[in-house]
Coordinates of C-alpha atoms and ligand atoms in Angstrom, one line a residue:
M1294 CA 58.7 109.0 129.1
S1295 CA 59.7 109.0 125.4
Q1296 CA 59.4 112.8 125.3
D1297 CA 62.6 113.1 127.4
L1298 CA 64.5 111.2 124.7
F1299 CA 63.7 113.9 122.2
P1300 CA 64.1 117.2 124.1
D1301 CA 64.5 119.3 120.9
T1302 CA 61.5 118.1 119.0
L1303 CA 57.8 117.9 119.7
A1304 CA 55.6 115.6 117.8
L1305 CA 51.9 116.0 118.3
P1306 CA 49.6 114.4 115.7
G1307 CA 49.7 116.6 112.7
L1308 CA 51.9 119.3 114.2
T1309 CA 55.7 119.4 113.6
Y1310 CA 57.9 121.8 115.7
L1311 CA 61.1 122.8 114.0
P1312 CA 63.1 124.7 116.6
G1313 CA 65.4 127.3 115.1
F1314 CA 64.7 126.2 111.5
A1315 CA 64.7 129.8 110.3
L1316 CA 67.6 131.1 112.5
G1317 CA 70.0 131.5 109.5
D1318 CA 67.4 133.6 107.6
E1319 CA 66.1 135.8 110.4
A1320 CA 67.7 139.1 109.3
D1321 CA 66.7 138.6 105.7
L1322 CA 63.2 137.6 106.7
V1323 CA 62.7 140.7 108.8
R1324 CA 64.1 142.9 106.0
A1325 CA 61.6 141.3 103.6
V1326 CA 58.7 141.9 106.1
L1327 CA 59.7 145.6 106.1
D1328 CA 59.7 145.6 102.3
V1329 CA 56.2 144.1 102.2
A1330 CA 55.0 146.6 104.7
Q1331 CA 56.2 149.5 102.5
G1332 CA 53.7 148.3 99.9
A1333 CA 50.9 147.2 102.2
A1334 CA 51.0 148.8 105.7
F1335 CA 50.4 146.9 108.9
R1336 CA 46.9 147.6 110.1
R1337 CA 44.7 146.4 112.9
M1338 CA 41.6 144.9 111.4
K1339 CA 38.2 144.7 112.9
T1340 CA 36.4 141.4 113.6
P1341 CA 33.0 141.0 112.1
G1342 CA 31.6 141.8 115.5
G1343 CA 33.4 145.2 115.4
R1344 CA 36.3 144.5 117.8
E1345 CA 39.8 145.7 116.8
M1346 CA 42.2 142.8 116.7
S1347 CA 45.3 143.3 118.9
A1348 CA 47.8 142.1 116.3
A1349 CA 48.5 144.2 113.3
M1350 CA 48.4 142.5 110.0
T1351 CA 49.5 142.7 106.4
N1352 CA 49.8 140.1 103.6
C1353 CA 51.8 139.3 100.5
G1354 CA 51.2 137.0 97.6
A1355 CA 48.2 136.3 95.4
A1356 CA 45.6 137.1 98.1
G1357 CA 45.5 138.6 101.6
W1358 CA 43.5 137.5 104.6
V1359 CA 41.1 140.3 105.6
S1360 CA 38.5 140.8 108.3
D1361 CA 35.8 143.5 108.6
A1362 CA 32.1 143.9 109.2
K1363 CA 31.4 141.7 106.2
G1364 CA 33.4 138.8 107.7
Y1365 CA 36.7 136.9 107.2
R1366 CA 37.9 136.2 103.7
Y1367 CA 40.8 136.3 101.3
A1368 CA 40.9 139.3 99.0
R1369 CA 43.1 139.7 95.9
L1370 CA 43.3 143.4 96.5
D1371 CA 44.4 145.3 99.6
P1372 CA 41.3 147.1 100.8
L1373 CA 43.5 150.0 102.1
S1374 CA 45.1 150.8 98.7
G1375 CA 42.9 149.0 96.2
A1376 CA 46.1 147.5 94.7
P1377 CA 47.3 143.9 94.6
W1378 CA 49.2 142.8 97.7
P1379 CA 53.0 142.9 97.4
E1380 CA 54.6 139.9 95.7
M1381 CA 55.8 137.1 98.0
P1382 CA 59.5 137.6 98.6
A1383 CA 61.6 134.7 97.2
I1384 CA 63.1 134.1 100.6
F1385 CA 59.6 133.6 102.1
R1386 CA 58.6 131.0 99.5
A1387 CA 61.9 129.1 99.7
L1388 CA 61.8 128.9 103.5
A1389 CA 58.1 127.8 103.5
E1390 CA 58.8 125.0 101.0
R1391 CA 61.8 123.7 102.9
A1392 CA 59.9 123.8 106.2
A1393 CA 56.8 122.1 104.8
A1394 CA 59.0 119.3 103.4
A1395 CA 60.6 118.9 106.8
G1396 CA 57.2 118.6 108.3
G1397 CA 56.1 115.9 105.9
F1398 CA 54.4 118.1 103.2
A1399 CA 56.9 117.9 100.3
G1400 CA 55.5 119.7 97.3
F1401 CA 53.7 122.4 99.3
T1402 CA 54.1 125.8 97.7
P1403 CA 52.3 128.7 99.4
D1404 CA 50.3 131.2 97.4
M1405 CA 50.2 133.9 100.1
A1406 CA 51.6 134.8 103.6
L1407 CA 49.7 136.5 106.4
I1408 CA 52.1 138.6 108.5
N1409 CA 51.1 139.3 112.1
R1410 CA 52.9 141.9 114.3
Y1411 CA 52.4 141.6 118.0
E1412 CA 53.4 144.5 120.3
P1413 CA 53.5 143.6 124.0
G1414 CA 50.0 142.7 125.3
A1415 CA 48.8 141.6 121.9
G1416 CA 47.8 138.0 121.3
M1417 CA 45.4 135.9 119.3
S1418 CA 42.5 134.1 120.8
L1419 CA 41.8 130.4 119.9
H1420 CA 40.7 130.1 116.3
Q1421 CA 40.7 127.8 113.3
D1422 CA 42.3 128.6 109.9
I1423 CA 39.4 127.7 107.7
D1424 CA 39.1 130.5 105.2
E1425 CA 41.4 128.7 102.7
Q1426 CA 40.2 126.7 99.7
D1427 CA 42.7 123.9 100.0
F1428 CA 42.8 122.0 103.3
S1429 CA 45.2 119.3 101.9
A1430 CA 47.9 122.0 102.2
P1431 CA 49.5 122.6 105.6
I1432 CA 50.0 125.9 107.4
V1433 CA 53.6 126.8 107.9
S1434 CA 54.2 129.3 110.7
V1435 CA 57.5 131.2 111.3
S1436 CA 58.2 133.2 114.4
L1437 CA 60.5 136.2 114.5
G1438 CA 61.5 138.6 117.3
L1439 CA 60.1 138.5 120.8
P1440 CA 59.1 135.1 122.2
A1441 CA 55.5 133.9 122.6
V1442 CA 53.5 131.0 123.8
F1443 CA 51.6 129.1 121.1
L1444 CA 48.3 127.6 122.2
W1445 CA 47.6 124.3 120.5
G1446 CA 44.1 122.9 121.0
G1447 CA 42.0 120.4 119.2
L1448 CA 39.0 120.1 116.9
S1449 CA 36.7 121.7 119.4
R1450 CA 37.2 125.1 121.1
A1451 CA 36.5 123.4 124.5
E1452 CA 39.7 121.4 124.4
K1453 CA 42.3 122.7 126.8
P1454 CA 45.2 123.9 124.7
A1455 CA 48.8 122.8 125.2
R1456 CA 51.3 125.7 125.6
L1457 CA 54.3 125.6 123.4
P1458 CA 57.0 128.4 123.9
L1459 CA 58.2 129.8 120.6
N1460 CA 61.4 131.7 120.0
S1461 CA 62.7 133.7 117.1
G1462 CA 63.5 131.4 114.2
D1463 CA 61.2 128.6 115.3
V1464 CA 58.9 127.1 112.7
L1465 CA 55.7 125.1 113.1
V1466 CA 54.0 123.0 110.4
W1467 CA 50.5 121.7 110.9
G1468 CA 48.2 119.8 108.5
G1469 CA 46.4 116.6 107.8
V1470 CA 44.4 115.5 110.8
A1471 CA 45.4 118.7 112.6
R1472 CA 44.7 121.2 109.7
K1473 CA 41.6 122.6 111.4
F1474 CA 42.8 122.4 115.0
F1475 CA 42.2 125.5 117.2
H1476 CA 45.3 127.5 118.0
G1477 CA 46.3 130.9 119.2
I1478 CA 48.9 133.1 120.8
A1479 CA 49.0 134.1 124.5
P1480 CA 49.5 137.8 125.1
V1481 CA 53.1 138.7 124.2
K1482 CA 55.3 139.9 127.1
A1483 CA 57.3 143.1 126.9
G1484 CA 60.9 142.7 125.8
A1485 CA 63.4 143.8 123.2
H1486 CA 64.9 141.9 120.2
S1487 CA 67.8 143.0 118.1
L1488 CA 66.0 142.6 114.8
T1489 CA 62.4 143.4 115.6
G1490 CA 62.6 145.8 118.5
T1491 CA 59.6 145.6 120.8
A1492 CA 57.6 143.3 118.5
R1493 CA 57.0 139.7 117.6
L1494 CA 56.4 138.9 113.9
N1495 CA 54.8 135.8 112.6
L1496 CA 54.5 134.7 109.1
T1497 CA 51.9 132.1 108.2
F1498 CA 52.1 130.5 104.7
R1499 CA 49.0 129.1 103.2
R1500 CA 47.4 127.8 100.1
A1501 CA 44.4 130.1 100.1
L1502 CA 43.0 130.2 96.6
Ligands
LIG93 C1 47.9 132.7 113.4 O1 47.3 131.8 113.9 O2 47.5 133.2 112.3 C2 49.1 133.3 114.1 C3 49.9 132.4 114.9 C4 51.1 133.0 115.4 O3 51.2 134.3 115.5 O4 52.1 132.3 115.8
LIG94 FE1 45.8 130.9 112.7

């Protein structure tokens, strides 16, 4: 089938897989994540239902994605510190813009990034990214550190997700017809990575406000 002709790319409607797109920037990106976390610590948020999420999160940029008993939303201030989130590192913005253009979304500029940290066993159940204001903008997702399996569903939670292995430096861009598709991360397996140790980091760039 045609997929065999293109072993290094995967084209699903609305989803572009850019294997190794961020490989040259890995070390700088991880350093920038540590800088952000100095200003806004990783924390495990609670779902509105009161369950602690298994991935730890922080944010940078004009707003941060937060979850607590009051629900999911974007907040301009970090509820832990009461201060604005750290500025988005220049290397984050540059990479997100390049990747978006490669995925068919030239002109995208993110106003924030959500940063997830997965220790072994942590994952993210199927969900939609629907708390943003601007759905014409794509989501740009950058994987760093330990590998993971990305789950890519459809417009309904019932659709059986495809399983896409992600390695450090891989980038995904989704938007358009797929902007609200369900997606998630299977529990991360134990391992070690030279830049992130025992963790997987993920950056998702969005247009939230
Ligand atoms: C997310 O959906 O926000 C995270 C996806 C990932 O960790 O790759
Ligand atoms: Fe998401």
